Coordinates of C-alpha atoms and ligand atoms in Angstrom, one line a residue:
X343 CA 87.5 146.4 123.4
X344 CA 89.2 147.5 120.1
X345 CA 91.1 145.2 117.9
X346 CA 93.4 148.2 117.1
X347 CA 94.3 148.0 120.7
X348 CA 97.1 146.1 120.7
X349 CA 98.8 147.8 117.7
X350 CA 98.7 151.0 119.4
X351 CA 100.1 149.6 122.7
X352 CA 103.0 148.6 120.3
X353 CA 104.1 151.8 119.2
X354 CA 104.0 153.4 123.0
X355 CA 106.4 150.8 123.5
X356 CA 108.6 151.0 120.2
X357 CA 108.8 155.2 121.1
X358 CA 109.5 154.3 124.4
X359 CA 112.3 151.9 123.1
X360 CA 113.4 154.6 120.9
X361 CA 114.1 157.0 123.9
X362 CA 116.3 154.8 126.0
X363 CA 118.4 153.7 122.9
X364 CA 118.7 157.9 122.2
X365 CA 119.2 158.5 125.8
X366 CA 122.1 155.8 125.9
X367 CA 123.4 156.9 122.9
X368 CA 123.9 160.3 124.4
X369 CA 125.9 159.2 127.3
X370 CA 127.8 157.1 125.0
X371 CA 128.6 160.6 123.2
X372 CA 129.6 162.1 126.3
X373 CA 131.7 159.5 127.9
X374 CA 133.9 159.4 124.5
X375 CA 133.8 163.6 124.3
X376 CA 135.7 163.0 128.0
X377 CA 138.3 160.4 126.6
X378 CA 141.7 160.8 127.2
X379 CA 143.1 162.4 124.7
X380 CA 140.5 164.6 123.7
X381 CA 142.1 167.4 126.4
X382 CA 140.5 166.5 128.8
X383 CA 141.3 165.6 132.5
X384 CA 143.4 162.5 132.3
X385 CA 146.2 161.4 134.7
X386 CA 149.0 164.0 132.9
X387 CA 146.1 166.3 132.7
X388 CA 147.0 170.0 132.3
X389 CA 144.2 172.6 132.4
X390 CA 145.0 176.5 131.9
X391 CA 143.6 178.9 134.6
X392 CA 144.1 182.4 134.0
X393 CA 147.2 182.3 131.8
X394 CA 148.9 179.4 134.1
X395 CA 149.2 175.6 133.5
X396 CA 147.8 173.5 136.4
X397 CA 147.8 169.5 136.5
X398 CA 145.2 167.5 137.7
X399 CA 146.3 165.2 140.8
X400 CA 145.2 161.8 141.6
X401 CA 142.4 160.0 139.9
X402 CA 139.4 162.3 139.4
X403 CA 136.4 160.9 141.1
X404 CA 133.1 161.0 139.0
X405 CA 130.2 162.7 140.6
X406 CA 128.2 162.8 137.7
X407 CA 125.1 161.3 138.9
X408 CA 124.9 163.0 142.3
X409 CA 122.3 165.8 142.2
X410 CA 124.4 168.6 143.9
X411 CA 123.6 172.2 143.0
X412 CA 125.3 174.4 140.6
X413 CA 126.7 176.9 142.9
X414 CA 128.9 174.4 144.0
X415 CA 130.7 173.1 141.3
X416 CA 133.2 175.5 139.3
X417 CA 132.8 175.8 135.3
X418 CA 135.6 173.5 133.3
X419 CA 135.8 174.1 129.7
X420 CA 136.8 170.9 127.7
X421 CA 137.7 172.1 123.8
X422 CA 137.3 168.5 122.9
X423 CA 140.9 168.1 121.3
X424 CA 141.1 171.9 120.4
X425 CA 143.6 172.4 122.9
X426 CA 144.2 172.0 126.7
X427 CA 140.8 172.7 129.0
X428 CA 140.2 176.2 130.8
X429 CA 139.0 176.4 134.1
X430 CA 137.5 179.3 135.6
X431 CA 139.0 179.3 139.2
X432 CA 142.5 177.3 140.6
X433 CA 142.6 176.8 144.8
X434 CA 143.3 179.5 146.7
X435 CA 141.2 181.8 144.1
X436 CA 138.2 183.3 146.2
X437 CA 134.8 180.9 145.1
X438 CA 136.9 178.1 144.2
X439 CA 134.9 174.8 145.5
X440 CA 137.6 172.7 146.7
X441 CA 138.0 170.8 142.9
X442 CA 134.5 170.1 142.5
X443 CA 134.5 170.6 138.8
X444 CA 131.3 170.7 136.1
X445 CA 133.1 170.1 132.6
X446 CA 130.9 171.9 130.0
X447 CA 131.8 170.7 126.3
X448 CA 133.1 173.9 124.2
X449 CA 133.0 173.7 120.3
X450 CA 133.9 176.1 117.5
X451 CA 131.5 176.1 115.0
X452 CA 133.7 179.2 112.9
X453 CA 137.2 177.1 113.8
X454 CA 139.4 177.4 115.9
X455 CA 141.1 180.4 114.3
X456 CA 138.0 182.3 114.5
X457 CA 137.6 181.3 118.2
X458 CA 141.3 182.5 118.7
X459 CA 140.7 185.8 116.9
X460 CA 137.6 186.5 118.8
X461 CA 139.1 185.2 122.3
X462 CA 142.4 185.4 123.0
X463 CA 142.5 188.3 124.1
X464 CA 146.4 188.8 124.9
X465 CA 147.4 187.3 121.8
X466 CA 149.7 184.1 122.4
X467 CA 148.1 182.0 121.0
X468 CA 145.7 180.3 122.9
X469 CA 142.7 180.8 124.7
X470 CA 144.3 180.3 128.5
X471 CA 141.6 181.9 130.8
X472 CA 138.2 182.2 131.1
X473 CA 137.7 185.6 130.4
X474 CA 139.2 184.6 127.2
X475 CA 136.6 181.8 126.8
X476 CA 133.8 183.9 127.7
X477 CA 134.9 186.4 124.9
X478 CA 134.7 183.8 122.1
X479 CA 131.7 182.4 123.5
X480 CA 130.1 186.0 124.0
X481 CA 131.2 186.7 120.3
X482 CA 129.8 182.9 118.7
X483 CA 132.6 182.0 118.1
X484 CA 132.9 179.0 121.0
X485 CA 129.2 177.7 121.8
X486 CA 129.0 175.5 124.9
X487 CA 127.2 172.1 124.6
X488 CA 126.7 172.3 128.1
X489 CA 127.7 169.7 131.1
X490 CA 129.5 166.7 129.7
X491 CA 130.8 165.1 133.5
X492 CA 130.8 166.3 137.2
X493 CA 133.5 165.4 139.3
X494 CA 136.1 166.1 141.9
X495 CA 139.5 166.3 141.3
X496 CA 142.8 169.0 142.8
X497 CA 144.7 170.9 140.9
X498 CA 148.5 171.8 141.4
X499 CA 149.8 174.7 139.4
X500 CA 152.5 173.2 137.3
X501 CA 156.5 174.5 137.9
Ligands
CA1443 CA1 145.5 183.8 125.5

């Protein structure tokens, strides 16, 4: 037996204490990227699909530790305070999974004018669809951080 044994026993542990702390930090990150107020879905939630406003209805229920697979979720885009989320599909559109949504974190690492120029593609203003949000993501100008939250939650298009 080695008398440097128990010294290098310590440092498995102190990595392995560093990887929880950056694991919790992480979903720290995320659970304050999804605050209210940071456009995402909150109670007066209001989430653009294909150039029309919809509001989220009742409280959204978080599924983000089920393991469900992707096909079944549709794509949210949360612009982290940029401006009001996109969604790719609304109910009735054909695909659309019944409100499961998978929030993916969008930023803009040019700005948001940059991201404007390259995506909004019929010019008022805002990026309001996804084909819009694919365009400025296609062009670098949006990069998705990936999936942020998983939940369910039914939209109503707004009057
Ligand atoms: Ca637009």
């Amino acid at each position: 037996m080695s008398r440097f044994e128990f010294p290098r026993g310590r440092a498995r542990l102190a990595t392995l204490a560093i990887g929880v702390a950056a694991a919790a930090l992480s979903l720290s990150a995320t659970g304050t990227a999804f605050a209210a107020g940071s456009g995402g879905v909150t109670s007066d939630g209001v989430i653009y699909v294909d150039h029309t406003l919809y509001r989220t209805v009742a409280t959204p229920t978080d599924l983000s530790h089920t393991k469900a697979p992707a096909q079944s979720w549709d794509v949210l885009y949360n612009f982290g305070g940029l401006q009001k989320s996109v969604a790719e599909v609304a109910p009735g559109d054909p695909g659309f999974n019944g409100g499961r949504w998978q929030v993916h974190a969008v930023s803009a690492p040019n700005g948001y004018a940059a991201a404007l120029a390259s995506g909004d593609l019929d010019g008022d203003g805002v990026l309001d669809a996804a084909d819009e949000v694919w365009a400025a993501l296609s062009a670098g100008d949006l990069v998705d951080n990936g999936v942020v939250k998983q939940f369910v939650c039914t939209l109503n298009r707004v009057p």
